[in-house]
Amino acid sequence: MTQEGLDKLKKELAEALAQRPVISAAIAEAREKGDLSENAEYDAAREAQSLLEIKIANLKNMVANAKVIDESQVGTDKVQMLNKVKVLNLNAKQTMEFTIVGETEADFSKGKLAVTTPIAKALLGHRKGEVVEAKVPSGIIKFEILDISL
């Protein structure tokens, strides 16, 4: 992933950790209301705490296992992570452009395509001018690689 992507994950983790005291306070407040066996507020707060702890564990794992790619080492002779790729969708006769990023950084509306998607997988390792096929849920799409840049 990019350094920007790692920073975003760290920020999300910090925000999740900041929610711990809020949920603990909600649990304490609900506990004060009496019988816990019939206390919906208590159950909801405990469920929120459980979900938050799962989220925190997942984020910690992603941060710990993140590998930041040195953008200065990324070339443009063939498609790889962090490349901006301009392709012609030969099925739809439409030009598309996107940057191939790690899964946690993907945002198709911003032109960031996850490396794990069928389209990105099909493009990886290919050069400008090559035609590649991507198997997507709706069928097979053919792309011609028009340009590779940073």
PDB file of N, CA, C and O in Angstrom, residues 4-60:
ATOM      1  N   GLU A   4       0.195   7.002   2.108  1.00  0.00           N
ATOM      2  CA  GLU A   4      -1.084   7.675   2.341  1.00  0.00           C
ATOM      3  C   GLU A   4      -2.131   6.676   2.852  1.00  0.00           C
ATOM      4  O   GLU A   4      -2.895   6.964   3.775  1.00  0.00           O
ATOM      5  N   GLY A   5      -2.156   5.484   2.267  1.00  0.00           N
ATOM      6  CA  GLY A   5      -3.091   4.449   2.691  1.00  0.00           C
ATOM      7  C   GLY A   5      -2.818   3.986   4.113  1.00  0.00           C
ATOM      8  O   GLY A   5      -3.742   3.769   4.894  1.00  0.00           O
ATOM      9  N   LEU A   6      -1.543   3.833   4.460  1.00  0.00           N
ATOM     10  CA  LEU A   6      -1.172   3.429   5.812  1.00  0.00           C
ATOM     11  C   LEU A   6      -1.556   4.514   6.810  1.00  0.00           C
ATOM     12  O   LEU A   6      -2.085   4.220   7.883  1.00  0.00           O
ATOM     13  N   ASP A   7      -1.307   5.760   6.454  1.00  0.00           N
ATOM     14  CA  ASP A   7      -1.676   6.865   7.340  1.00  0.00           C
ATOM     15  C   ASP A   7      -3.193   6.893   7.580  1.00  0.00           C
ATOM     16  O   ASP A   7      -3.649   7.148   8.696  1.00  0.00           O
ATOM     17  N   LYS A   8      -3.953   6.609   6.540  1.00  0.00           N
ATOM     18  CA  LYS A   8      -5.417   6.573   6.656  1.00  0.00           C
ATOM     19  C   LYS A   8      -5.840   5.455   7.613  1.00  0.00           C
ATOM     20  O   LYS A   8      -6.727   5.656   8.450  1.00  0.00           O
ATOM     21  N   LEU A   9      -5.211   4.281   7.499  1.00  0.00           N
ATOM     22  CA  LEU A   9      -5.517   3.176   8.406  1.00  0.00           C
ATOM     23  C   LEU A   9      -5.188   3.535   9.852  1.00  0.00           C
ATOM     24  O   LEU A   9      -5.965   3.236  10.765  1.00  0.00           O
ATOM     25  N   LYS A  10      -4.043   4.173  10.051  1.00  0.00           N
ATOM     26  CA  LYS A  10      -3.638   4.566  11.406  1.00  0.00           C
ATOM     27  C   LYS A  10      -4.623   5.570  12.000  1.00  0.00           C
ATOM     28  O   LYS A  10      -4.952   5.504  13.190  1.00  0.00           O
ATOM     29  N   LYS A  11      -5.099   6.483  11.172  1.00  0.00           N
ATOM     30  CA  LYS A  11      -6.078   7.470  11.635  1.00  0.00           C
ATOM     31  C   LYS A  11      -7.390   6.782  12.024  1.00  0.00           C
ATOM     32  O   LYS A  11      -7.984   7.085  13.060  1.00  0.00           O
ATOM     33  N   GLU A  12      -7.820   5.842  11.199  1.00  0.00           N
ATOM     34  CA  GLU A  12      -9.048   5.101  11.485  1.00  0.00           C
ATOM     35  C   GLU A  12      -8.904   4.300  12.783  1.00  0.00           C
ATOM     36  O   GLU A  12      -9.836   4.232  13.581  1.00  0.00           O
ATOM     37  N   LEU A  13      -7.725   3.723  13.017  1.00  0.00           N
ATOM     38  CA  LEU A  13      -7.470   2.986  14.243  1.00  0.00           C
ATOM     39  C   LEU A  13      -7.526   3.917  15.454  1.00  0.00           C
ATOM     40  O   LEU A  13      -8.146   3.589  16.469  1.00  0.00           O
ATOM     41  N   ALA A  14      -6.914   5.083  15.335  1.00  0.00           N
ATOM     42  CA  ALA A  14      -6.926   6.045  16.439  1.00  0.00           C
ATOM     43  C   ALA A  14      -8.362   6.476  16.768  1.00  0.00           C
ATOM     44  O   ALA A  14      -8.735   6.605  17.946  1.00  0.00           O
ATOM     45  N   GLU A  15      -9.165   6.679  15.734  1.00  0.00           N
ATOM     46  CA  GLU A  15     -10.569   7.066  15.950  1.00  0.00           C
ATOM     47  C   GLU A  15     -11.344   5.942  16.632  1.00  0.00           C
ATOM     48  O   GLU A  15     -12.173   6.198  17.512  1.00  0.00           O
ATOM     49  N   ALA A  16     -11.071   4.709  16.246  1.00  0.00           N
ATOM     50  CA  ALA A  16     -11.750   3.566  16.870  1.00  0.00           C
ATOM     51  C   ALA A  16     -11.337   3.437  18.336  1.00  0.00           C
ATOM     52  O   ALA A  16     -12.182   3.196  19.206  1.00  0.00           O
ATOM     53  N   LEU A  17     -10.048   3.607  18.606  1.00  0.00           N
ATOM     54  CA  LEU A  17      -9.576   3.534  19.991  1.00  0.00           C
ATOM     55  C   LEU A  17     -10.193   4.637  20.849  1.00  0.00           C
ATOM     56  O   LEU A  17     -10.478   4.427  22.034  1.00  0.00           O
ATOM     57  N   ALA A  18     -10.426   5.791  20.249  1.00  0.00           N
ATOM     58  CA  ALA A  18     -11.041   6.911  20.976  1.00  0.00           C
ATOM     59  C   ALA A  18     -12.498   6.616  21.332  1.00  0.00           C
ATOM     60  O   ALA A  18     -13.051   7.249  22.242  1.00  0.00           O
ATOM     61  N   GLN A  19     -13.116   5.663  20.644  1.00  0.00           N
ATOM     62  CA  GLN A  19     -14.509   5.314  20.929  1.00  0.00           C
ATOM     63  C   GLN A  19     -14.654   4.395  22.146  1.00  0.00           C
ATOM     64  O   GLN A  19     -15.742   4.272  22.700  1.00  0.00           O
ATOM     65  N   ARG A  20     -13.576   3.768  22.568  1.00  0.00           N
ATOM     66  CA  ARG A  20     -13.638   2.846  23.709  1.00  0.00           C
ATOM     67  C   ARG A  20     -14.234   3.505  24.962  1.00  0.00           C
ATOM     68  O   ARG A  20     -15.144   2.942  25.565  1.00  0.00           O
ATOM     69  N   PRO A  21     -13.732   4.679  25.380  1.00  0.00           N
ATOM     70  CA  PRO A  21     -14.296   5.290  26.590  1.00  0.00           C
ATOM     71  C   PRO A  21     -15.774   5.661  26.432  1.00  0.00           C
ATOM     72  O   PRO A  21     -16.548   5.573  27.389  1.00  0.00           O
ATOM     73  N   VAL A  22     -16.171   6.041  25.244  1.00  0.00           N
ATOM     74  CA  VAL A  22     -17.566   6.416  24.987  1.00  0.00           C
ATOM     75  C   VAL A  22     -18.471   5.205  25.197  1.00  0.00           C
ATOM     76  O   VAL A  22     -19.518   5.287  25.862  1.00  0.00           O
ATOM     77  N   ILE A  23     -18.068   4.080  24.649  1.00  0.00           N
ATOM     78  CA  ILE A  23     -18.876   2.865  24.790  1.00  0.00           C
ATOM     79  C   ILE A  23     -18.844   2.359  26.229  1.00  0.00           C
ATOM     80  O   ILE A  23     -19.865   1.911  26.757  1.00  0.00           O
ATOM     81  N   SER A  24     -17.699   2.447  26.873  1.00  0.00           N
ATOM     82  CA  SER A  24     -17.610   2.037  28.281  1.00  0.00           C
ATOM     83  C   SER A  24     -18.560   2.867  29.140  1.00  0.00           C
ATOM     84  O   SER A  24     -19.225   2.334  30.037  1.00  0.00           O
ATOM     85  N   ALA A  25     -18.642   4.151  28.857  1.00  0.00           N
ATOM     86  CA  ALA A  25     -19.559   5.026  29.596  1.00  0.00           C
ATOM     87  C   ALA A  25     -21.012   4.637  29.331  1.00  0.00           C
ATOM     88  O   ALA A  25     -21.847   4.647  30.256  1.00  0.00           O
ATOM     89  N   ALA A  26     -21.320   4.287  28.094  1.00  0.00           N
ATOM     90  CA  ALA A  26     -22.687   3.867  27.759  1.00  0.00           C
ATOM     91  C   ALA A  26     -23.053   2.575  28.487  1.00  0.00           C
ATOM     92  O   ALA A  26     -24.184   2.414  28.956  1.00  0.00           O
ATOM     93  N   ILE A  27     -22.093   1.659  28.595  1.00  0.00           N
ATOM     94  CA  ILE A  27     -22.334   0.409  29.319  1.00  0.00           C
ATOM     95  C   ILE A  27     -22.564   0.700  30.791  1.00  0.00           C
ATOM     96  O   ILE A  27     -23.497   0.161  31.407  1.00  0.00           O
ATOM     97  N   ALA A  28     -21.737   1.542  31.362  1.00  0.00           N
ATOM     98  CA  ALA A  28     -21.874   1.895  32.772  1.00  0.00           C
ATOM     99  C   ALA A  28     -23.228   2.559  33.041  1.00  0.00           C
ATOM    100  O   ALA A  28     -23.901   2.240  34.033  1.00  0.00           O
ATOM    101  N   GLU A  29     -23.626   3.434  32.155  1.00  0.00           N
ATOM    102  CA  GLU A  29     -24.911   4.123  32.311  1.00  0.00           C
ATOM    103  C   GLU A  29     -26.072   3.138  32.219  1.00  0.00           C
ATOM    104  O   GLU A  29     -27.010   3.183  33.020  1.00  0.00           O
ATOM    105  N   ALA A  30     -26.010   2.224  31.284  1.00  0.00           N
ATOM    106  CA  ALA A  30     -27.066   1.228  31.120  1.00  0.00           C
ATOM    107  C   ALA A  30     -27.106   0.268  32.309  1.00  0.00           C
ATOM    108  O   ALA A  30     -28.180  -0.154  32.752  1.00  0.00           O
ATOM    109  N   ARG A  31     -25.923  -0.058  32.836  1.00  0.00           N
ATOM    110  CA  ARG A  31     -25.835  -0.966  33.987  1.00  0.00           C
ATOM    111  C   ARG A  31     -26.525  -0.356  35.212  1.00  0.00           C
ATOM    112  O   ARG A  31     -27.136  -1.066  36.006  1.00  0.00           O
ATOM    113  N   GLU A  32     -26.457   0.953  35.355  1.00  0.00           N
ATOM    114  CA  GLU A  32     -27.061   1.647  36.491  1.00  0.00           C
ATOM    115  C   GLU A  32     -28.582   1.604  36.466  1.00  0.00           C
ATOM    116  O   GLU A  32     -29.229   1.869  37.461  1.00  0.00           O
ATOM    117  N   LYS A  33     -29.149   1.248  35.322  1.00  0.00           N
ATOM    118  CA  LYS A  33     -30.604   1.269  35.182  1.00  0.00           C
ATOM    119  C   LYS A  33     -31.278   0.007  35.697  1.00  0.00           C
ATOM    120  O   LYS A  33     -32.470  -0.176  35.507  1.00  0.00           O
ATOM    121  N   GLY A  34     -30.522  -0.882  36.303  1.00  0.00           N
ATOM    122  CA  GLY A  34     -31.158  -2.019  36.949  1.00  0.00           C
ATOM    123  C   GLY A  34     -30.909  -3.354  36.299  1.00  0.00           C
ATOM    124  O   GLY A  34     -29.826  -3.622  35.796  1.00  0.00           O
ATOM    125  N   ASP A  35     -31.929  -4.208  36.321  1.00  0.00           N
ATOM    126  CA  ASP A  35     -31.883  -5.594  35.887  1.00  0.00           C
ATOM    127  C   ASP A  35     -31.278  -5.727  34.489  1.00  0.00           C
ATOM    128  O   ASP A  35     -31.872  -5.313  33.503  1.00  0.00           O
ATOM    129  N   LEU A  36     -30.098  -6.342  34.409  1.00  0.00           N
ATOM    130  CA  LEU A  36     -29.386  -6.461  33.138  1.00  0.00           C
ATOM    131  C   LEU A  36     -30.031  -7.476  32.196  1.00  0.00           C
ATOM    132  O   LEU A  36     -29.867  -7.388  30.992  1.00  0.00           O
ATOM    133  N   SER A  37     -30.778  -8.422  32.736  1.00  0.00           N
ATOM    134  CA  SER A  37     -31.377  -9.464  31.898  1.00  0.00           C
ATOM    135  C   SER A  37     -32.477  -8.902  30.996  1.00  0.00           C
ATOM    136  O   SER A  37     -32.798  -9.499  29.974  1.00  0.00           O
ATOM    137  N   GLU A  38     -33.054  -7.767  31.364  1.00  0.00           N
ATOM    138  CA  GLU A  38     -34.115  -7.160  30.554  1.00  0.00           C
ATOM    139  C   GLU A  38     -33.755  -5.744  30.111  1.00  0.00           C
ATOM    140  O   GLU A  38     -34.631  -4.930  29.843  1.00  0.00           O
ATOM    141  N   ASN A  39     -32.459  -5.458  30.025  1.00  0.00           N
ATOM    142  CA  ASN A  39     -32.015  -4.102  29.717  1.00  0.00           C
ATOM    143  C   ASN A  39     -31.498  -4.047  28.273  1.00  0.00           C
ATOM    144  O   ASN A  39     -30.365  -4.409  27.987  1.00  0.00           O
ATOM    145  N   ALA A  40     -32.342  -3.550  27.376  1.00  0.00           N
ATOM    146  CA  ALA A  40     -31.988  -3.477  25.953  1.00  0.00           C
ATOM    147  C   ALA A  40     -30.832  -2.512  25.713  1.00  0.00           C
ATOM    148  O   ALA A  40     -29.985  -2.754  24.840  1.00  0.00           O
ATOM    149  N   GLU A  41     -30.781  -1.431  26.474  1.00  0.00           N
ATOM    150  CA  GLU A  41     -29.692  -0.454  26.326  1.00  0.00           C
ATOM    151  C   GLU A  41     -28.345  -1.105  26.642  1.00  0.00           C
ATOM    152  O   GLU A  41     -27.355  -0.887  25.949  1.00  0.00           O
ATOM    153  N   TYR A  42     -28.334  -1.906  27.688  1.00  0.00           N
ATOM    154  CA  TYR A  42     -27.108  -2.599  28.092  1.00  0.00           C
ATOM    155  C   TYR A  42     -26.676  -3.572  26.997  1.00  0.00           C
ATOM    156  O   TYR A  42     -25.512  -3.607  26.610  1.00  0.00           O
ATOM    157  N   ASP A  43     -27.648  -4.357  26.494  1.00  0.00           N
ATOM    158  CA  ASP A  43     -27.333  -5.318  25.434  1.00  0.00           C
ATOM    159  C   ASP A  43     -26.784  -4.611  24.198  1.00  0.00           C
ATOM    160  O   ASP A  43     -25.823  -5.079  23.573  1.00  0.00           O
ATOM    161  N   ALA A  44     -27.389  -3.493  23.819  1.00  0.00           N
ATOM    162  CA  ALA A  44     -26.950  -2.740  22.638  1.00  0.00           C
ATOM    163  C   ALA A  44     -25.543  -2.183  22.847  1.00  0.00           C
ATOM    164  O   ALA A  44     -24.708  -2.216  21.932  1.00  0.00           O
ATOM    165  N   ALA A  45     -25.268  -1.673  24.037  1.00  0.00           N
ATOM    166  CA  ALA A  45     -23.943  -1.115  24.325  1.00  0.00           C
ATOM    167  C   ALA A  45     -22.881  -2.212  24.313  1.00  0.00           C
ATOM    168  O   ALA A  45     -21.775  -2.006  23.807  1.00  0.00           O
ATOM    169  N   ARG A  46     -23.220  -3.383  24.845  1.00  0.00           N
ATOM    170  CA  ARG A  46     -22.269  -4.505  24.838  1.00  0.00           C
ATOM    171  C   ARG A  46     -22.009  -4.977  23.402  1.00  0.00           C
ATOM    172  O   ARG A  46     -20.881  -5.300  23.050  1.00  0.00           O
ATOM    173  N   GLU A  47     -23.058  -4.995  22.582  1.00  0.00           N
ATOM    174  CA  GLU A  47     -22.909  -5.382  21.177  1.00  0.00           C
ATOM    175  C   GLU A  47     -22.013  -4.368  20.457  1.00  0.00           C
ATOM    176  O   GLU A  47     -21.132  -4.744  19.684  1.00  0.00           O
ATOM    177  N   ALA A  48     -22.229  -3.085  20.706  1.00  0.00           N
ATOM    178  CA  ALA A  48     -21.402  -2.037  20.097  1.00  0.00           C
ATOM    179  C   ALA A  48     -19.947  -2.191  20.519  1.00  0.00           C
ATOM    180  O   ALA A  48     -19.030  -2.033  19.706  1.00  0.00           O
ATOM    181  N   GLN A  49     -19.743  -2.532  21.794  1.00  0.00           N
ATOM    182  CA  GLN A  49     -18.378  -2.734  22.290  1.00  0.00           C
ATOM    183  C   GLN A  49     -17.719  -3.921  21.585  1.00  0.00           C
ATOM    184  O   GLN A  49     -16.559  -3.842  21.165  1.00  0.00           O
ATOM    185  N   SER A  50     -18.463  -4.981  21.412  1.00  0.00           N
ATOM    186  CA  SER A  50     -17.943  -6.167  20.740  1.00  0.00           C
ATOM    187  C   SER A  50     -17.548  -5.852  19.297  1.00  0.00           C
ATOM    188  O   SER A  50     -16.462  -6.225  18.842  1.00  0.00           O
ATOM    189  N   LEU A  51     -18.419  -5.156  18.579  1.00  0.00           N
ATOM    190  CA  LEU A  51     -18.128  -4.785  17.192  1.00  0.00           C
ATOM    191  C   LEU A  51     -16.919  -3.858  17.098  1.00  0.00           C
ATOM    192  O   LEU A  51     -16.094  -3.992  16.200  1.00  0.00           O
ATOM    193  N   LEU A  52     -16.826  -2.925  18.041  1.00  0.00           N
ATOM    194  CA  LEU A  52     -15.687  -2.004  18.059  1.00  0.00           C
ATOM    195  C   LEU A  52     -14.384  -2.756  18.297  1.00  0.00           C
ATOM    196  O   LEU A  52     -13.384  -2.488  17.625  1.00  0.00           O
ATOM    197  N   GLU A  53     -14.390  -3.708  19.215  1.00  0.00           N
ATOM    198  CA  GLU A  53     -13.170  -4.465  19.504  1.00  0.00           C
ATOM    199  C   GLU A  53     -12.746  -5.302  18.294  1.00  0.00           C
ATOM    200  O   GLU A  53     -11.553  -5.436  18.015  1.00  0.00           O
ATOM    201  N   ILE A  54     -13.707  -5.839  17.560  1.00  0.00           N
ATOM    202  CA  ILE A  54     -13.383  -6.588  16.341  1.00  0.00           C
ATOM    203  C   ILE A  54     -12.747  -5.651  15.309  1.00  0.00           C
ATOM    204  O   ILE A  54     -11.746  -5.988  14.678  1.00  0.00           O
ATOM    205  N   LYS A  55     -13.341  -4.468  15.172  1.00  0.00           N
ATOM    206  CA  LYS A  55     -12.809  -3.484  14.225  1.00  0.00           C
ATOM    207  C   LYS A  55     -11.387  -3.078  14.609  1.00  0.00           C
ATOM    208  O   LYS A  55     -10.501  -3.003  13.746  1.00  0.00           O
ATOM    209  N   ILE A  56     -11.156  -2.831  15.894  1.00  0.00           N
ATOM    210  CA  ILE A  56      -9.832  -2.439  16.370  1.00  0.00           C
ATOM    211  C   ILE A  56      -8.816  -3.551  16.097  1.00  0.00           C
ATOM    212  O   ILE A  56      -7.712  -3.289  15.608  1.00  0.00           O
ATOM    213  N   ALA A  57      -9.197  -4.789  16.372  1.00  0.00           N
ATOM    214  CA  ALA A  57      -8.291  -5.918  16.137  1.00  0.00           C
ATOM    215  C   ALA A  57      -7.946  -6.028  14.652  1.00  0.00           C
ATOM    216  O   ALA A  57      -6.773  -6.236  14.290  1.00  0.00           O
ATOM    217  N   ASN A  58      -8.949  -5.868  13.789  1.00  0.00           N
ATOM    218  CA  ASN A  58      -8.704  -5.936  12.340  1.00  0.00           C
ATOM    219  C   ASN A  58      -7.787  -4.808  11.876  1.00  0.00           C
ATOM    220  O   ASN A  58      -6.871  -5.033  11.074  1.00  0.00           O
ATOM    221  N   LEU A  59      -8.032  -3.596  12.361  1.00  0.00           N
ATOM    222  CA  LEU A  59      -7.202  -2.455  11.966  1.00  0.00           C
ATOM    223  C   LEU A  59      -5.770  -2.617  12.464  1.00  0.00           C
ATOM    224  O   LEU A  59      -4.824  -2.329  11.730  1.00  0.00           O
ATOM    225  N   LYS A  60      -5.608  -3.082  13.705  1.00  0.00           N
ATOM    226  CA  LYS A  60      -4.262  -3.312  14.237  1.00  0.00           C
ATOM    227  C   LYS A  60      -3.523  -4.339  13.376  1.00  0.00           C
ATOM    228  O   LYS A  60      -2.340  -4.179  13.083  1.00  0.00           O
TER     229      LYS A  60
END
